[in-house]
Coordinates of C-alpha atoms in Angstrom, one line a residue:
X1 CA 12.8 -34.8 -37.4
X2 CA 11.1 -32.0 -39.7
X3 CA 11.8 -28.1 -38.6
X4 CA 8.5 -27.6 -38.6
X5 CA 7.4 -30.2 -36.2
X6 CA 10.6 -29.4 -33.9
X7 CA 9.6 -25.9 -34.3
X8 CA 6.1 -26.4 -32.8
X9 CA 7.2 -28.6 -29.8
X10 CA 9.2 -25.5 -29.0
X11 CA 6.3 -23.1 -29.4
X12 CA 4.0 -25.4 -27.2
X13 CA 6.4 -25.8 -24.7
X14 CA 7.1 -21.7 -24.5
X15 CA 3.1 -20.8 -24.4
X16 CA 3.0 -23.7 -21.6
X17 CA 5.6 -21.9 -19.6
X18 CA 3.7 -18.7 -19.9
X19 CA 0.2 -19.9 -19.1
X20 CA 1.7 -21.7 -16.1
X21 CA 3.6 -18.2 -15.2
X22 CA 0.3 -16.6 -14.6
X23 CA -1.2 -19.5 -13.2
X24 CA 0.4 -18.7 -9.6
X25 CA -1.2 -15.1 -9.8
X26 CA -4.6 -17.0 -10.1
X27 CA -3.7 -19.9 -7.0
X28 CA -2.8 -16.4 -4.8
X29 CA -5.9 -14.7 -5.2
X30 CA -8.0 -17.9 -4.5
X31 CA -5.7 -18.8 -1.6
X32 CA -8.0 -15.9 0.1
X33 CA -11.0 -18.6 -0.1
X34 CA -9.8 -21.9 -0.1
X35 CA -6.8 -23.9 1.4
X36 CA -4.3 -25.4 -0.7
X37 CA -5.5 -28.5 -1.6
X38 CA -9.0 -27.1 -2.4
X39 CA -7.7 -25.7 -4.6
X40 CA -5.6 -28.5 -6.0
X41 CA -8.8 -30.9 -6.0
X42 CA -11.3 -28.4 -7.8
X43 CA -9.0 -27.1 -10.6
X44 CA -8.1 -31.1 -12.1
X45 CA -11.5 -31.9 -11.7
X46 CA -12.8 -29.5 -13.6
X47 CA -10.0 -29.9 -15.9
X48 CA -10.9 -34.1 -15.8
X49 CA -14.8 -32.8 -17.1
X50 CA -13.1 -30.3 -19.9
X51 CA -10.9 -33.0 -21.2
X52 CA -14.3 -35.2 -21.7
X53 CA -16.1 -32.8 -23.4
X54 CA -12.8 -32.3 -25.6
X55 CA -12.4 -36.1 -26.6
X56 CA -15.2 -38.0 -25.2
X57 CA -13.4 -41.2 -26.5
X58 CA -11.9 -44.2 -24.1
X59 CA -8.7 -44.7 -23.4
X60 CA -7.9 -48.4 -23.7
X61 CA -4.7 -50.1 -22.7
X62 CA -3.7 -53.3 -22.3
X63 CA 0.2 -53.2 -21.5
X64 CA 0.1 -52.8 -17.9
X65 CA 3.7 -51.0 -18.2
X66 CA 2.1 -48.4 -20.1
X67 CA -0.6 -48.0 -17.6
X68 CA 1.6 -47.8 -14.7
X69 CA 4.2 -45.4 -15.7
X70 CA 0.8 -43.3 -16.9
X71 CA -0.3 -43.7 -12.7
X72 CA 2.9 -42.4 -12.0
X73 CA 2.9 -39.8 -14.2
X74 CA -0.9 -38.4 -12.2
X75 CA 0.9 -39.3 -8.7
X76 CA 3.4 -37.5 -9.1
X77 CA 3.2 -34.3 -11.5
X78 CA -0.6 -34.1 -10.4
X79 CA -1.1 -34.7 -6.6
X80 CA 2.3 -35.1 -4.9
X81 CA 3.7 -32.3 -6.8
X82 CA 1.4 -29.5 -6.2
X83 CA 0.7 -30.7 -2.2
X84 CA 4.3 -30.2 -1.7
X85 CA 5.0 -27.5 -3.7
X86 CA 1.4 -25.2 -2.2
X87 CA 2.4 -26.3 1.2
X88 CA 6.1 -25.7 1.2
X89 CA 4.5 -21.8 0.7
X90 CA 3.0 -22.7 4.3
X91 CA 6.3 -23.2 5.6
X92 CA 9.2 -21.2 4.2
X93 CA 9.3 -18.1 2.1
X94 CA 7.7 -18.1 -1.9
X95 CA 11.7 -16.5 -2.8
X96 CA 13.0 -20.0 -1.2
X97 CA 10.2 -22.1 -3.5
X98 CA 10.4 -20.6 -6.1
X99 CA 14.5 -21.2 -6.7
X100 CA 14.4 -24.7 -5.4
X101 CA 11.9 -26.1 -7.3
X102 CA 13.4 -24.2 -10.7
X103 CA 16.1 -27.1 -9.7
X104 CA 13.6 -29.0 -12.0
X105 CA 15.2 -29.6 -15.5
X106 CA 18.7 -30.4 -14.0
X107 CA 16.8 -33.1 -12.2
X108 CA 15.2 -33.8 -15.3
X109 CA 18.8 -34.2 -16.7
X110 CA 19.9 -36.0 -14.2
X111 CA 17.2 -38.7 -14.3
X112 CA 17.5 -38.8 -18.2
X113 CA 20.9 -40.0 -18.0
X114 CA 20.3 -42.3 -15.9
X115 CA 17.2 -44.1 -17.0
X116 CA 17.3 -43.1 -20.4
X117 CA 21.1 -43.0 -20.8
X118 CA 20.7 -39.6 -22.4
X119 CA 23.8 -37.8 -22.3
X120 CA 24.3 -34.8 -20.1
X121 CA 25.9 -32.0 -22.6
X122 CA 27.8 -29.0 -20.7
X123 CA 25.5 -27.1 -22.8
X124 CA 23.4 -27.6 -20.6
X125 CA 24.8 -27.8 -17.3
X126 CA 26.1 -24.2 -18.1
X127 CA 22.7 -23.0 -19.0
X128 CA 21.3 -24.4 -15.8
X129 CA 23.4 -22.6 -13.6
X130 CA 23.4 -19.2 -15.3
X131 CA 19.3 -19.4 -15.0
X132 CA 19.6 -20.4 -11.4
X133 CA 21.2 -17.2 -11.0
X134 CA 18.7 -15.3 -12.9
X135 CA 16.5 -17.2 -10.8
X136 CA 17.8 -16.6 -7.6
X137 CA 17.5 -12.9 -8.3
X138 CA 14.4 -12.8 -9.0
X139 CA 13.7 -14.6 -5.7
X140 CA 15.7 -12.7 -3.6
X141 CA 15.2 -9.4 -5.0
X142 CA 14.4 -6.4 -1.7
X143 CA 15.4 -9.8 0.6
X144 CA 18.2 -8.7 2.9
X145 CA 18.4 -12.1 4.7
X146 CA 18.2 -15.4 2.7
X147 CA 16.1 -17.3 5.8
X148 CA 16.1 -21.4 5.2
X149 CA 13.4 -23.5 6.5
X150 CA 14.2 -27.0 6.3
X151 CA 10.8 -28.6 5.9
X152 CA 9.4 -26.0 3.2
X153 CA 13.1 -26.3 1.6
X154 CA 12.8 -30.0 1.5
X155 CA 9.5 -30.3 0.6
X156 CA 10.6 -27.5 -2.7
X157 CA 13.1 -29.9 -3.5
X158 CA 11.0 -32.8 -3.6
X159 CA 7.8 -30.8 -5.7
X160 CA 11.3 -30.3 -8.2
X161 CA 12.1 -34.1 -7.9
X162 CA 8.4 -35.6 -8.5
X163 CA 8.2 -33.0 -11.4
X164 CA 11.4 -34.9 -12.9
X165 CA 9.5 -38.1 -12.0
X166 CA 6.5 -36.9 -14.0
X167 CA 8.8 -35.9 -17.1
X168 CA 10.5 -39.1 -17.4
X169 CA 7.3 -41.4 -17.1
X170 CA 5.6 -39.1 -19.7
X171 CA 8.7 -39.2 -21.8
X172 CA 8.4 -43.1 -21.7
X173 CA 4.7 -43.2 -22.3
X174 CA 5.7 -40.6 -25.4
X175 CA 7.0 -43.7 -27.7
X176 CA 3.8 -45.7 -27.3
X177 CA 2.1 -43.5 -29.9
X178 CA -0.9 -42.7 -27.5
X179 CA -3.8 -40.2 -28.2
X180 CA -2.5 -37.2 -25.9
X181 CA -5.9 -36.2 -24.8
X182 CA -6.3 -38.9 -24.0
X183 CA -3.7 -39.8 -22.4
X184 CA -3.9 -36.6 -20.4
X185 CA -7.6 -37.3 -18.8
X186 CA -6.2 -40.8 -18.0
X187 CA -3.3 -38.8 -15.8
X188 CA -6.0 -36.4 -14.0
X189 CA -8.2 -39.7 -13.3
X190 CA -4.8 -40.9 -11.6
X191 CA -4.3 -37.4 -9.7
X192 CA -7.9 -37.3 -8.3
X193 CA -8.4 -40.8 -7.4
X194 CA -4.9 -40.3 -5.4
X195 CA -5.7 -37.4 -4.0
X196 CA -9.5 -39.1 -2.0
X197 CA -7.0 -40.1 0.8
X198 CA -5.6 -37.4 1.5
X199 CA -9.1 -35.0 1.8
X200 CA -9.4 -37.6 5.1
X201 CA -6.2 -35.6 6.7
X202 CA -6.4 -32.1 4.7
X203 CA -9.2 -29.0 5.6
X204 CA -11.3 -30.0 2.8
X205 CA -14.7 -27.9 3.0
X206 CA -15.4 -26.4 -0.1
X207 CA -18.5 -23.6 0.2
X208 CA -20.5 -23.6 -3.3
X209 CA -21.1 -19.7 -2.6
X210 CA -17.3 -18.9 -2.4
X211 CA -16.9 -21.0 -5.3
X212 CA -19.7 -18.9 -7.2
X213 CA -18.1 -15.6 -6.4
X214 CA -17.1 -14.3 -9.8
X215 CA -13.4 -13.3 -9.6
X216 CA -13.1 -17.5 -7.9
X217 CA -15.0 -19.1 -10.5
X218 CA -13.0 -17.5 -13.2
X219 CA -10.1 -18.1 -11.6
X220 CA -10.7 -21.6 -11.2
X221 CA -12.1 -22.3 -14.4
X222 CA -8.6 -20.6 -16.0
X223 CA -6.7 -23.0 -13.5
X224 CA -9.1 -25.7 -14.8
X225 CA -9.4 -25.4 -18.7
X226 CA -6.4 -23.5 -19.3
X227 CA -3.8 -24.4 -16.6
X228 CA -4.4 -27.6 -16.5
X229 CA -6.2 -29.6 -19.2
X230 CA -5.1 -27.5 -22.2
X231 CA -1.7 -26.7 -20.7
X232 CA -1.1 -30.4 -19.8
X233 CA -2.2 -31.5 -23.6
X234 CA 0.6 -29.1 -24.9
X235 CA 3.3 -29.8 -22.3
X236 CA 3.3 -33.5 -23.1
X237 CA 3.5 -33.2 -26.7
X238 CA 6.2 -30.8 -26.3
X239 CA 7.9 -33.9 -24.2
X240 CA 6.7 -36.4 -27.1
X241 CA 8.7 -34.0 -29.8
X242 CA 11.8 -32.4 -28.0
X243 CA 12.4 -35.1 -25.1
X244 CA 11.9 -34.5 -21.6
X245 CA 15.5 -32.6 -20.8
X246 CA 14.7 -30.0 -23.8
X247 CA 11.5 -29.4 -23.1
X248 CA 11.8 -28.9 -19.2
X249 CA 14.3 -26.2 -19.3
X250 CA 11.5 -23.7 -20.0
X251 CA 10.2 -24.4 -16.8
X252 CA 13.1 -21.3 -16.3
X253 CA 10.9 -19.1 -18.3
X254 CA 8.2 -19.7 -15.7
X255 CA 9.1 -16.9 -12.9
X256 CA 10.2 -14.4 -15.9
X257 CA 6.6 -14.5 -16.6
X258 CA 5.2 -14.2 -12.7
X259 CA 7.0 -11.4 -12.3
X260 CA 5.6 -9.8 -15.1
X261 CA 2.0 -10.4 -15.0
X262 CA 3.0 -9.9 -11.4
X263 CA 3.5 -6.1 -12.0
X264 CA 0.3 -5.6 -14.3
X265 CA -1.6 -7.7 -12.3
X266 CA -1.2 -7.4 -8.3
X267 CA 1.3 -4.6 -8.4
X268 CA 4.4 -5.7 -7.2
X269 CA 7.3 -3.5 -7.6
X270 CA 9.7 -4.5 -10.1
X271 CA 13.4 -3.8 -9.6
X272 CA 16.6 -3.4 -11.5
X273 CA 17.4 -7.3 -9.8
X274 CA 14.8 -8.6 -11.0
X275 CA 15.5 -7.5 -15.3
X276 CA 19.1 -8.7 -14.6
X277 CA 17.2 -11.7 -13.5
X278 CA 15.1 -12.2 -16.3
X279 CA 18.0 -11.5 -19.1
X280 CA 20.3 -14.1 -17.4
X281 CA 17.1 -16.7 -17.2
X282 CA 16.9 -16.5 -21.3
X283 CA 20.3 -16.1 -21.5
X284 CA 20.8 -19.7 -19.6
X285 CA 17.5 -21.3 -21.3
X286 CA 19.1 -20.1 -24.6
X287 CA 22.5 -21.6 -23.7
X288 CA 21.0 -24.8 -22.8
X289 CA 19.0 -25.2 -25.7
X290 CA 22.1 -24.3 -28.3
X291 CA 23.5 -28.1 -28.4
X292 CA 20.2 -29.1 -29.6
X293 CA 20.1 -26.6 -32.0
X294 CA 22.9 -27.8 -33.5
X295 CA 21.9 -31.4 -34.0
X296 CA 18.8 -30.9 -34.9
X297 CA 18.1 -33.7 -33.2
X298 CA 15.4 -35.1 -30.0
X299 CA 16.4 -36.5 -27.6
X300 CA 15.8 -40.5 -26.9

């Protein structure tokens, strides 16, 4: 593979991480208008219509492989991801979320070498754990008891575990040479039509004035257009140049950046914690990523 083109699946998979970093600042502030999966439903619409108006071409498949790992791909990165991962918040502490679901790329891994016999390097496994511990704190940083909550915990661990479901379909999907606009509106078309049973069960209700309030449209509309249908275009070419274990490890990079925009943004103290946190969360993403560097080579 070219430098350059490995180069740039690394730089689309580091602005992904960062967008989705600040993402969570925008999902808290709405979270004072609208439940969960309100949320949830309005921001992949709206990212369904933006990916439209991008590429208002058809996507049309005939391999109904293709076609199904592409349904698993919106089940379970789009719908069954972000219910559990909104509503273990509802259940057990963000600190405890936020570490279990970071369990994500050794999940990843883990599937990988598996499914896709790719082989798990120590590289790697090293890296993992010495961003967990970054990770965890960050999470636990002013905590003086770590409280467990086994439905919010499980329910982390499985929003980690549908997210390594999503990276290995997509990963799959990545060797059928398909537009990845495309292919990304035919994802959101899978997350929404999944997601019509469950407004039946959920407080679904949305009020077109709270949606028209200024600081919630724009907040939505970033969730929308950036978050999701821009942010979903780059992630999965990132996974179509570097392989899903590669690129998922900057999901580590992801609370580095809450915690940042974080400060700026809804002024939340910073401690010394959470910069040992941070330096140890490159420091492992770094370590995880030097075998590849090496090669030179993606992963199949």
């Amino acid at each position: 593979m070219k430098k350059s083109k490995y180069f740039l699946g690394h730089i689309l998979a580091i602005l992904t991480a960062i967008v989705w970093g600040t993402s969570f600042i925008s999902t808290k502030q709405l979270l004072t208008g609208f439940t969960p999966f309100e949320i949830l439903f309005l921001r992949f619409t709206i990212g369904y219509v933006a990916l439209w108006v991008i590429y208002p071409h058809r996507l049309k498949l005939t391999d109904f492989k293709t076609e199904f790992l592409i349904f698993l791909a919106g089940f379970s990165g789009v719908t069954i991801y972000f219910l559990a991962e909104n509503y273990a918040l509802t259940y057990t502490y963000a600190s405890n979320v936020s570490l279990l679901v970071s369990v994500a790329p050794l999940l990843t891994g883990l599937l990988a070498h598996f499914i896709l016999k790719d082989r798990l390097k120590k590289n790697f496994i090293v890296g993992f754990f010495v961003a967990i511990i970054g990770i965890a704190l960050i999470s636990f940083s002013g905590a003086t008891v770590l409280k467990l909550n086994p439905k919010g915990d499980l329910l982390a661990i499985g929003a980690a575990l549908l997210w390594a479901i999503y990276s290995i379909a997509i990963h799959k999907v990545g060797g059928k040479k398909i537009n990845t606009l495309a292919l990304t509106r035919r994802i959101f078309f899978y997350g929404l039509v999944t997601m019509i049973p469950c407004a039946f069960f959920l407080n679904f209700s949305v009020d077109k004035a709270t949606v028209l309030i200024p600081s919630n449209l724009f907040n939505l509309l970033y969730l929308g257009v950036i978050s999701s249908a821009i942010c979903y275009i780059t992630w999965n070419k990132a996974m179509e140049i570097l392989g899903a274990v590669v690129a998922s490890t900057y999901i580590y990079v992801i609370p580095v950046v809450t915690v940042i925009f974080s400060f700026f943004i809804l002024k939340e103290q910073i401690t010394i914690y959470m910069i040992l946190g941070i330096i140890l969360i490159l420091g492992g993403l770094y370590l995880s990523q030097e075998q590849q560097k090496k090669t030179g080579k993606r992963r199949k």
